[in-house]
mmCIF file of C-alpha atoms in Angstrom:
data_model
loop_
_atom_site.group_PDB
_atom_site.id
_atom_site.type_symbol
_atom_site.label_atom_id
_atom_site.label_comp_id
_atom_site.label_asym_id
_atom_site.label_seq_id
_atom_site.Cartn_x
_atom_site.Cartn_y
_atom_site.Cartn_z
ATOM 1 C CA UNK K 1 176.118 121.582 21.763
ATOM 2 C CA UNK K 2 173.735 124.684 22.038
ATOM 3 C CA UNK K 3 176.023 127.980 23.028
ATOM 4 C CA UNK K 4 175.657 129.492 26.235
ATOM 5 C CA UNK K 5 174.188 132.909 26.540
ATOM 6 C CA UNK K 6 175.931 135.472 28.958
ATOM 7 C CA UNK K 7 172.647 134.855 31.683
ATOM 8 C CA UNK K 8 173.628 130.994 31.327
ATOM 9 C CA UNK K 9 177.412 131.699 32.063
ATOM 10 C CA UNK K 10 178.853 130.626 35.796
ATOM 11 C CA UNK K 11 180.834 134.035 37.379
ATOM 12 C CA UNK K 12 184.305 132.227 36.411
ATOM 13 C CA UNK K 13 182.883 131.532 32.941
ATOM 14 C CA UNK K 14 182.315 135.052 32.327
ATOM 15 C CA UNK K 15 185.668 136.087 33.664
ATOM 16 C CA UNK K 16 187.301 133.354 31.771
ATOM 17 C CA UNK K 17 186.363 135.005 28.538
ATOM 18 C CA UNK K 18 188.044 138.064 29.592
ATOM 19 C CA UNK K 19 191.614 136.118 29.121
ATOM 20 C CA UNK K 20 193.684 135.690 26.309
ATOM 21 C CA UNK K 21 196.264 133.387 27.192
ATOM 22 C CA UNK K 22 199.264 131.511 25.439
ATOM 23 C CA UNK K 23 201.197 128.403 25.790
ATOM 24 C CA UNK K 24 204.303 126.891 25.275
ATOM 25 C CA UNK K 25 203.518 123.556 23.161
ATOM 26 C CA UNK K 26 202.487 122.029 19.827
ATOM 27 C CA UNK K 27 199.817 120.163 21.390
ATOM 28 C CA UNK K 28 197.539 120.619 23.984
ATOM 29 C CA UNK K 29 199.455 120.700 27.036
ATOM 30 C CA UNK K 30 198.580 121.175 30.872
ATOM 31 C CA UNK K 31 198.835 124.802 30.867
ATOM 32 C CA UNK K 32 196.196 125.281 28.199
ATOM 33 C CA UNK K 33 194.350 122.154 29.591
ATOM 34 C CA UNK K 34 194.396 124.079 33.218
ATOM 35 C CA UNK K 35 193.189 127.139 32.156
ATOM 36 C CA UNK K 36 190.108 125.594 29.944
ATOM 37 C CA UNK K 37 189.044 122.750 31.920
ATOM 38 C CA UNK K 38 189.467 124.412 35.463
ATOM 39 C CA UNK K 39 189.455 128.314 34.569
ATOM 40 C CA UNK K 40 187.118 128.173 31.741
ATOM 41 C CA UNK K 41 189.258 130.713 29.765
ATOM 42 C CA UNK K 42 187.703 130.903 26.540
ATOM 43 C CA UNK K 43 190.102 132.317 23.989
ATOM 44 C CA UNK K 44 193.997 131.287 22.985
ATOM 45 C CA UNK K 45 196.881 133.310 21.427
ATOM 46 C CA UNK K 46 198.971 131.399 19.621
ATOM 47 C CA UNK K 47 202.724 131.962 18.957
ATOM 48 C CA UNK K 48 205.883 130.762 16.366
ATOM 49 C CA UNK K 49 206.474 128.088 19.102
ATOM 50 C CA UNK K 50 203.152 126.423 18.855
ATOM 51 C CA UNK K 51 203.370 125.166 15.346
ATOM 52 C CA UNK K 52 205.248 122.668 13.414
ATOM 53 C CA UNK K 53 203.395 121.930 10.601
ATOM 54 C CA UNK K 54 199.808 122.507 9.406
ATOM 55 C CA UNK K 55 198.708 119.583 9.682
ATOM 56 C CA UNK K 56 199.825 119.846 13.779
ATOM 57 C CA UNK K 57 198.410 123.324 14.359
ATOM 58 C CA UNK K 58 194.912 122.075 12.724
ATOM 59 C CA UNK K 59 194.978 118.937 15.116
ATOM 60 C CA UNK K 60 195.499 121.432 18.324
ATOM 61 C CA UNK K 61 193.240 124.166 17.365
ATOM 62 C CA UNK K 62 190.298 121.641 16.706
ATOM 63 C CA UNK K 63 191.211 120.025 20.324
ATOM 64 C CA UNK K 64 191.066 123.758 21.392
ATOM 65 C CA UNK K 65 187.731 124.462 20.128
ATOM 66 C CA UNK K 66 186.268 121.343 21.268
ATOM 67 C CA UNK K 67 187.546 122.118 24.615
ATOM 68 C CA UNK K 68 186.464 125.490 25.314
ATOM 69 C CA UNK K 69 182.992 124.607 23.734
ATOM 70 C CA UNK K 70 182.689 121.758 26.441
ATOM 71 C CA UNK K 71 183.799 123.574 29.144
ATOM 72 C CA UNK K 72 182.462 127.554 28.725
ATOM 73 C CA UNK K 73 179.524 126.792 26.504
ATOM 74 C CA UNK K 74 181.239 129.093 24.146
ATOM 75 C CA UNK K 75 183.117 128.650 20.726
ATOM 76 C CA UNK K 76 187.192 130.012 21.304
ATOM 77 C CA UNK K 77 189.152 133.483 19.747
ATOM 78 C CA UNK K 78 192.023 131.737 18.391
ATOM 79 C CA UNK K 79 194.014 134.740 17.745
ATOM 80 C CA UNK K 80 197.478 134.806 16.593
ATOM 81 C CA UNK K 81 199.937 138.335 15.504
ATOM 82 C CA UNK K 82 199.788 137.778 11.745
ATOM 83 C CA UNK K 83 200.984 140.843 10.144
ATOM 84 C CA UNK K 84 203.204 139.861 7.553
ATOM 85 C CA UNK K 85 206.932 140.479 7.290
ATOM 86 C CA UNK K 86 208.709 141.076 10.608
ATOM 87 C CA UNK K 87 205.603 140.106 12.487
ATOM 88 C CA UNK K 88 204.931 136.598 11.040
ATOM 89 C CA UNK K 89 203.960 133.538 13.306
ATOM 90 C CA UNK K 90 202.944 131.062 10.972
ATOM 91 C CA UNK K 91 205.577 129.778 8.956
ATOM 92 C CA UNK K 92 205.196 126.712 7.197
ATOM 93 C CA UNK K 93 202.399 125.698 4.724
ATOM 94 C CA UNK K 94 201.135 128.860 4.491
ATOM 95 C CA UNK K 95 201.529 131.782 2.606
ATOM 96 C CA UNK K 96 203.879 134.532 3.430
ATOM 97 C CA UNK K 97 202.941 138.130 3.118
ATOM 98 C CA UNK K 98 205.167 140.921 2.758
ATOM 99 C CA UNK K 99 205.207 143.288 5.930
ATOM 100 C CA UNK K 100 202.895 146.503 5.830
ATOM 101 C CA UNK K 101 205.636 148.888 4.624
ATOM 102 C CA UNK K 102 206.588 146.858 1.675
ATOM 103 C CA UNK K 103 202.998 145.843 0.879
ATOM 104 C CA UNK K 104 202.543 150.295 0.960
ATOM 105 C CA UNK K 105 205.079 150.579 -1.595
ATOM 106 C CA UNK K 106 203.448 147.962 -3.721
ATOM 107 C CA UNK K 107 200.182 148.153 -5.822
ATOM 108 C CA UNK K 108 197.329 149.863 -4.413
ATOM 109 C CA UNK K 109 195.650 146.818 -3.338
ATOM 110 C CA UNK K 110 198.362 145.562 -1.766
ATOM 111 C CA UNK K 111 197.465 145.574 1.820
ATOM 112 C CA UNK K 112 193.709 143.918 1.070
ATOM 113 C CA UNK K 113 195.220 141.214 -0.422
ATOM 114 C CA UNK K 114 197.642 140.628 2.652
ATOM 115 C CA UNK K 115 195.017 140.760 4.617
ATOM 116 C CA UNK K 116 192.876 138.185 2.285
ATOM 117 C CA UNK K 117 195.339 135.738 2.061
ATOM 118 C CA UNK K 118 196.719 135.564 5.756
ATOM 119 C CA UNK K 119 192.928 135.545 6.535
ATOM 120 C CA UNK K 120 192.226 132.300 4.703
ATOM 121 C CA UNK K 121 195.425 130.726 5.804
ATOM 122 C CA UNK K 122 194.065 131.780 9.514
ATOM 123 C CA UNK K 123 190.735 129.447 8.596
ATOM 124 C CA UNK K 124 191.903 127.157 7.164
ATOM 125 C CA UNK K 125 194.059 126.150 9.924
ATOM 126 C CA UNK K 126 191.578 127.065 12.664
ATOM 127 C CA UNK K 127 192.330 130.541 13.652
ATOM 128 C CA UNK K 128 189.738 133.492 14.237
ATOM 129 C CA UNK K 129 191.611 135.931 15.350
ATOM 130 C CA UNK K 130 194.446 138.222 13.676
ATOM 131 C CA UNK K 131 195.940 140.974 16.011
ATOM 132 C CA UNK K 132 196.812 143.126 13.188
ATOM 133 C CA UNK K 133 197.370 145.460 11.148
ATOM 134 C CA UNK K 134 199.262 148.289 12.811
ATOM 135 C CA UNK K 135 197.741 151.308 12.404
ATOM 136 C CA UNK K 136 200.712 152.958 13.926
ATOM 137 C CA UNK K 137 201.660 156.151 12.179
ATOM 138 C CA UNK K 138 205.772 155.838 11.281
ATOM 139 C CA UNK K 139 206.896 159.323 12.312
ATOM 140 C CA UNK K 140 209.616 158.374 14.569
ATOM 141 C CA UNK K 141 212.945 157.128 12.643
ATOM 142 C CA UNK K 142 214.277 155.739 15.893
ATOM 143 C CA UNK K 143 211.434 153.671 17.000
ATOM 144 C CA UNK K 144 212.988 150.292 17.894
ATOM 145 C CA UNK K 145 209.508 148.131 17.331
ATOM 146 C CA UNK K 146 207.388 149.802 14.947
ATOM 147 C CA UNK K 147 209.107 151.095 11.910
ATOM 148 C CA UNK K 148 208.282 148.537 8.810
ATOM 149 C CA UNK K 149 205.236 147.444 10.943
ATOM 150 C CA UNK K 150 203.831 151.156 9.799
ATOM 151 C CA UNK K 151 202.376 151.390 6.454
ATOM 152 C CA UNK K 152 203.513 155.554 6.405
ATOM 153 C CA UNK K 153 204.513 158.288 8.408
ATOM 154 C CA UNK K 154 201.366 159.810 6.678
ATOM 155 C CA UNK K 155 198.461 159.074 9.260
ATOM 156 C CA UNK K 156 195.760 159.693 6.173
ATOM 157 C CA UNK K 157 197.785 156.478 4.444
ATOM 158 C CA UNK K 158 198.472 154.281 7.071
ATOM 159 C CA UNK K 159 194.268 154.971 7.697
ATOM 160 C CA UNK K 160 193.676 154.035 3.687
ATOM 161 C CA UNK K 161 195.795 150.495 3.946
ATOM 162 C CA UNK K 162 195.428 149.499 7.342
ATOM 163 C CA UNK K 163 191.135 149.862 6.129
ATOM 164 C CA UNK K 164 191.924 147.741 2.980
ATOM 165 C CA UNK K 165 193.689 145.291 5.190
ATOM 166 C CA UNK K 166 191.040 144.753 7.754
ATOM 167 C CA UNK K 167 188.281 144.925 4.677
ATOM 168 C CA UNK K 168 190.302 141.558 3.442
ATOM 169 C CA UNK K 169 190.710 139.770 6.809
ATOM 170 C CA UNK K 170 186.478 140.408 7.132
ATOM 171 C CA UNK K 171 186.169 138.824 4.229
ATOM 172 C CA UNK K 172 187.318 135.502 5.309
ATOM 173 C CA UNK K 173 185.504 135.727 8.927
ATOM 174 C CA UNK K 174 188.880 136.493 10.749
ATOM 175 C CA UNK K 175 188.492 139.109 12.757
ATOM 176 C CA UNK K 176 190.774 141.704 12.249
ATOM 177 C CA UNK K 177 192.301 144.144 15.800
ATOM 178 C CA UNK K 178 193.940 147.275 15.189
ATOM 179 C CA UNK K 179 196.982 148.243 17.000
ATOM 180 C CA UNK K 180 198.101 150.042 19.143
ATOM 181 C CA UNK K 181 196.066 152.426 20.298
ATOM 182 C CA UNK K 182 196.161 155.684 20.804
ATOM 183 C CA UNK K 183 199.367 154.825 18.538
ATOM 184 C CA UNK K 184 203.161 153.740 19.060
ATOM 185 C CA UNK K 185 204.349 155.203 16.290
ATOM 186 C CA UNK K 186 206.528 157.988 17.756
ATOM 187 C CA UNK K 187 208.369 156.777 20.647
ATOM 188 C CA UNK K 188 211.928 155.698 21.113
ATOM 189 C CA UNK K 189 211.382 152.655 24.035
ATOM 190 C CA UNK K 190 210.499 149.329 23.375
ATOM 191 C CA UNK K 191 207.162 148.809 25.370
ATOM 192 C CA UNK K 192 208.439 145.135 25.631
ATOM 193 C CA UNK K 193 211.050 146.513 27.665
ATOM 194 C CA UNK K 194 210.138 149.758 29.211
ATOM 195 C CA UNK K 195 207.666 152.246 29.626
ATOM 196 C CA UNK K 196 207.533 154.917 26.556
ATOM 197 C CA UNK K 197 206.038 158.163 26.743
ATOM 198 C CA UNK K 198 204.665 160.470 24.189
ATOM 199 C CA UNK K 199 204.713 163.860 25.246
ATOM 200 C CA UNK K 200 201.978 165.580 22.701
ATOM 201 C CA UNK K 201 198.957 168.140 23.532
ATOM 202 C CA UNK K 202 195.459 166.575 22.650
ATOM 203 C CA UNK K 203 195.375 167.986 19.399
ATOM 204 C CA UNK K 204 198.849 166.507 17.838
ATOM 205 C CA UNK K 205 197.657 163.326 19.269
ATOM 206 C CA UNK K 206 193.788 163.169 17.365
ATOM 207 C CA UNK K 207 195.310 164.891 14.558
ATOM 208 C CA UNK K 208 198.352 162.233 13.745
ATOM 209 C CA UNK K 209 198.514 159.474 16.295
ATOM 210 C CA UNK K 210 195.350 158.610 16.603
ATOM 211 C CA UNK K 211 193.644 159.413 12.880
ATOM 212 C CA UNK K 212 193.949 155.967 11.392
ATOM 213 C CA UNK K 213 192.283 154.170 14.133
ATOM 214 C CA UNK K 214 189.175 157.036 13.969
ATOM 215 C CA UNK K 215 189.041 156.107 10.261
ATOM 216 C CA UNK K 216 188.837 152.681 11.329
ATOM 217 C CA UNK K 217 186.147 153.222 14.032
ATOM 218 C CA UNK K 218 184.511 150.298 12.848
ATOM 219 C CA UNK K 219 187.549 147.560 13.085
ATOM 220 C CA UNK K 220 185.944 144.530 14.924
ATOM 221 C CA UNK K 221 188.881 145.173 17.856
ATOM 222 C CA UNK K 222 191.481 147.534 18.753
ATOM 223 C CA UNK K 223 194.501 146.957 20.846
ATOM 224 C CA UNK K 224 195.743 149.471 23.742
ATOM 225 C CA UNK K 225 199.298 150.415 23.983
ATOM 226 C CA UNK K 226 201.214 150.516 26.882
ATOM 227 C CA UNK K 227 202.423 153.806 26.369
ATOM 228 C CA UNK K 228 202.020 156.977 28.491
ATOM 229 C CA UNK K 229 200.248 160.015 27.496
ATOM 230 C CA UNK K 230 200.468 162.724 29.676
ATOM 231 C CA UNK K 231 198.218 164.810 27.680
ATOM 232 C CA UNK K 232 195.690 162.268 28.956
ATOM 233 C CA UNK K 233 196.591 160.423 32.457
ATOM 234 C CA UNK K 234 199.530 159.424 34.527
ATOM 235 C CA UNK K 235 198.919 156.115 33.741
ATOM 236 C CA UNK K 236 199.900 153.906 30.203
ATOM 237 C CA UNK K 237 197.052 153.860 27.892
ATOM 238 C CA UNK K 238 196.035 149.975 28.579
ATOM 239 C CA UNK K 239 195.607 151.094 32.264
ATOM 240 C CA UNK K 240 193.463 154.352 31.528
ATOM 241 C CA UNK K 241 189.813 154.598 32.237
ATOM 242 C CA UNK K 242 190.595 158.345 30.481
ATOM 243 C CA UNK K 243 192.136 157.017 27.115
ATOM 244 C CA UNK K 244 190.308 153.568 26.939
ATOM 245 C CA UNK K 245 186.488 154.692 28.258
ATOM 246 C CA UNK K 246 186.287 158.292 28.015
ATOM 247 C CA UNK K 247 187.713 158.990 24.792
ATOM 248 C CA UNK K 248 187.808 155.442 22.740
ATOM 249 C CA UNK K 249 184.418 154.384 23.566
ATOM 250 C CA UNK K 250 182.838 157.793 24.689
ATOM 251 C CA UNK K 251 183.999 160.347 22.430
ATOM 252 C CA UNK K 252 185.069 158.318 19.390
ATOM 253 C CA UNK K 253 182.070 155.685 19.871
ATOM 254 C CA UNK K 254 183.971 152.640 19.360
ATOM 255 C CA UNK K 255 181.448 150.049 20.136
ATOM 256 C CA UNK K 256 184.157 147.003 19.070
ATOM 257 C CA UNK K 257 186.282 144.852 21.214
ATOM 258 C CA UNK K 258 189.212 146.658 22.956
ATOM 259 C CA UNK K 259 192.315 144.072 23.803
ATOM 260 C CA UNK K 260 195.412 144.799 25.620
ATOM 261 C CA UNK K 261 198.825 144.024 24.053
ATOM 262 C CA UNK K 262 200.791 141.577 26.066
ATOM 263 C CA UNK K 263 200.391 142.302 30.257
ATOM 264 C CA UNK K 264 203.566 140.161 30.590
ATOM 265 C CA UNK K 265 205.842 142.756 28.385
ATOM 266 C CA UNK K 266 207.998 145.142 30.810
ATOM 267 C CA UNK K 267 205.939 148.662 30.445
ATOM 268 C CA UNK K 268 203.241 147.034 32.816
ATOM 269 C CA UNK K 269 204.913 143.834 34.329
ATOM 270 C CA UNK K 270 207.878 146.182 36.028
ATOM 271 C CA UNK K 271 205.617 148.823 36.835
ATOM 272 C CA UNK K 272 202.299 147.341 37.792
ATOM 273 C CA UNK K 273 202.578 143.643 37.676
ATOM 274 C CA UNK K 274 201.016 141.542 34.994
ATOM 275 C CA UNK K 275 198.308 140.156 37.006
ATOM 276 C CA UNK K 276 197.232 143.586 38.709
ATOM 277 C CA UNK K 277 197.439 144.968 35.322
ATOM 278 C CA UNK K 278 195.071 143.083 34.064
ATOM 279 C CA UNK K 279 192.449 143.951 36.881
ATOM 280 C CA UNK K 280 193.460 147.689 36.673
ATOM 281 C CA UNK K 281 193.071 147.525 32.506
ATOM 282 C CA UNK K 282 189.348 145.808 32.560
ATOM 283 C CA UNK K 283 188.169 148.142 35.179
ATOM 284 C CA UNK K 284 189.838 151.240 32.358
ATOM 285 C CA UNK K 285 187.693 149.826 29.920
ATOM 286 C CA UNK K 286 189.707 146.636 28.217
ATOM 287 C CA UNK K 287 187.367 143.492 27.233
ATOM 288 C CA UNK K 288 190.216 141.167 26.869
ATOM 289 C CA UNK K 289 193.639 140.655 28.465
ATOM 290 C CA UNK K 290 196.557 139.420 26.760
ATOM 291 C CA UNK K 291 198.343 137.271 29.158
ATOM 292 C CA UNK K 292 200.942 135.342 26.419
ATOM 293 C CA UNK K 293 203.267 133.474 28.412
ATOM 294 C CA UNK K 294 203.239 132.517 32.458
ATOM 295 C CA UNK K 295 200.273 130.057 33.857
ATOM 296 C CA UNK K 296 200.881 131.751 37.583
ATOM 297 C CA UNK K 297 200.341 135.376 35.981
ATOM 298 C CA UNK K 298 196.992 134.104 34.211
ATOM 299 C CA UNK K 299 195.045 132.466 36.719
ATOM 300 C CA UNK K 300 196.279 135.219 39.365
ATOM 301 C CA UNK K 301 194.649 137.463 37.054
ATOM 302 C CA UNK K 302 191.490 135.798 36.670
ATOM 303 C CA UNK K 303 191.533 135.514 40.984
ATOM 304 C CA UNK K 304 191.999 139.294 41.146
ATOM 305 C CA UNK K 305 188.895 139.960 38.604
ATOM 306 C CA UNK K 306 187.083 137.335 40.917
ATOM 307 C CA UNK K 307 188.149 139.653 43.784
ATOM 308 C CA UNK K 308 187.184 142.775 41.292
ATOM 309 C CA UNK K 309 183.526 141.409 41.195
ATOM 310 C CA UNK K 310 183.173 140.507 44.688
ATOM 311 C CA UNK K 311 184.062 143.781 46.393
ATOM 312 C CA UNK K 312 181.408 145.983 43.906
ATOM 313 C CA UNK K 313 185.101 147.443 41.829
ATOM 314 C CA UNK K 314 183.534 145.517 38.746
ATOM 315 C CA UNK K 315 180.117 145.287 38.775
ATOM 316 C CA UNK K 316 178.050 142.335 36.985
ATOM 317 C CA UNK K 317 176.311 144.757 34.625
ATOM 318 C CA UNK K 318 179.333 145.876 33.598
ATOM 319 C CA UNK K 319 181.016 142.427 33.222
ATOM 320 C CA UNK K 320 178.045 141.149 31.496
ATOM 321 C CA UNK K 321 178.073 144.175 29.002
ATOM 322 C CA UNK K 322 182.154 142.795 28.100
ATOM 323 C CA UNK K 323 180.675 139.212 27.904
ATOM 324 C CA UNK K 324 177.472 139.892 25.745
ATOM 325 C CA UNK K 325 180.403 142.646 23.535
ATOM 326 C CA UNK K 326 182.805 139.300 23.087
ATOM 327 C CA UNK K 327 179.921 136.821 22.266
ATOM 328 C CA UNK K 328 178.967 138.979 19.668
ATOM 329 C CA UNK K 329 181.705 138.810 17.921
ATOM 330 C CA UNK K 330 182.759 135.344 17.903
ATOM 331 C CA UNK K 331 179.401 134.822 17.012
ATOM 332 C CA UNK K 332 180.692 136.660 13.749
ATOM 333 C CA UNK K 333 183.703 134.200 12.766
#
């Protein structure tokens, strides 16, 4: 089937692509059928709860690809949070990598062959997508998510991995999406479960948060956090035309594919509501919308984008320039 281009694409299949949803089975339920066949959502996140084995996983993620290629015109991100160690989805028949602090303590080339390896597991079971590594900077001892996730509390060595990392998940075609920008490293609140804050000036944050993602300019994606910096805005990064626009693809001239981390955890569901979050983070900036777990929250979001378009707040050049940015890069996996 010839690929659609974004002039091809229906107003709902260009919105679809904006979504990254997940689902709750080993197979390809009504939720993921739902958003696909009636939604045209063109890209899946896959969790610990949608595999059993690899021969299973391989079975849905073909049905997946099939599926969004009949119904968007467009082949699927099949992403998945693949960092190694604590952040491990896949389990079974496939490799396991140590987690980015341990791999930092190994040999130099540690991190590239994580990447490698969890990159060719990725293909070989269908998967194009690995949200990782973190290029959070490990400066906070009481950080209750990051911690091991960081290569350092050294921002010039969490840059040198987290590069060699990435350079190994390229070389397999798995896109590789840095995380979490402008950094989570030194907060003390679970974003899953409230809303941190990071009270820096400007230059603290470009000088240690954020220095391992500008070494990285070039990753194919970068995630936001849903953090606040007051330095910058009043609101968390993800929601920030200020952070996200103005100084990620403005001043730094990232010209890769900016997700959100998951609009369902509590720093934007409890504050903003999933759904409106995701409006409020594409019109910041954001290309794609993690939406992990709730069918109501996804398609609400993809109604209130519909709504975005409609009333001039998101304007078809600019959804068009998100569409033609995420085409690009699956054309690259």
């Amino acid at each position: 089937m010839k690929l659609k281009t974004v002039k091809e694409m229906t107003l709902k299949e260009k919105l679809g692509q904006l979504i990254l949803p997940g689902f709750h089975s080993t197979y390809y339920d009504d939720q993921i059928k739902t958003l696909i066949e009636d939604y045209h959502v063109g890209n899946v996140i896959l969790f610990t709860r949608n595999f059993e084995s690899a021969e299973q996983v391989r079975a849905l993620t073909t049905k997946i690809h099939e599926e969004v290629i009949k119904h968007t015109g467009s082949i699927p991100l099949i992403g998945i949070d693949q960092e190694g160690g604590l952040v491990t989805r896949m389990m079974k028949d496939v490799t396991f990598a140590p987690g980015p602090m341990t791999a930092s303590a190994s040999i130099e080339d540690a991190t590239y062959y994580c990447g490698k390896m969890l990159a060719e597991d990725m293909i070989r079971l269908g998967m194009n997508l690995n949200l990782a590594p973190s290029l959070d900077v490990n400066n906070n001892p009481n950080n209750p998510v990051i911690n091991v996730r960081s290569y350092s509390d050294d921002p010039k060595v969490v840059a040198k991995l987290g590069k060699r990392f990435i350079e190994g998940s390229l070389e397999f075609g798995v896109l590789a999406c840095a995380k979490h920008f402008p950094g989570h490293g030194d907060c003390e609140v679970d974003s899953h479960l409230g809303l941190p804050t990071i009270n820096y000036d400007l230059d603290r944050i470009h000088e240690i948060e954020m220095h391992p993602f500008k070494e990285n300019i070039n990753v194919p994606a970068i995630m936001s956090a849903h953090i606040l910096f007051p330095a910058y805005d009043t609101v968390p990064a993800t929601l920030s035309r200020k952070i996200l626009t103005n100084v990620l693809r403005e001043e730094l001239g990232y010209e890769g594919l900016i997700f959100t981390d998951c609009l369902e955890m509590k720093a934007i569901q409890d504050q903003y509501g999933t759904a409106e979050g995701a409006c409020m983070a594409v019109l910041a900036g954001a290309d794609v919308c993690d939406i992990s777990h709730t069918l109501s929250f996804q398609v609400r979001a993809l109604e209130l984008l519909e709504e975005a378009v409609n009333d001039g707040r998101l304007s078809i050049e600019e959804l068009d320039k998100k569409v033609e940015r995420i085409l690009k890069f699956k054309a690259q996996t």
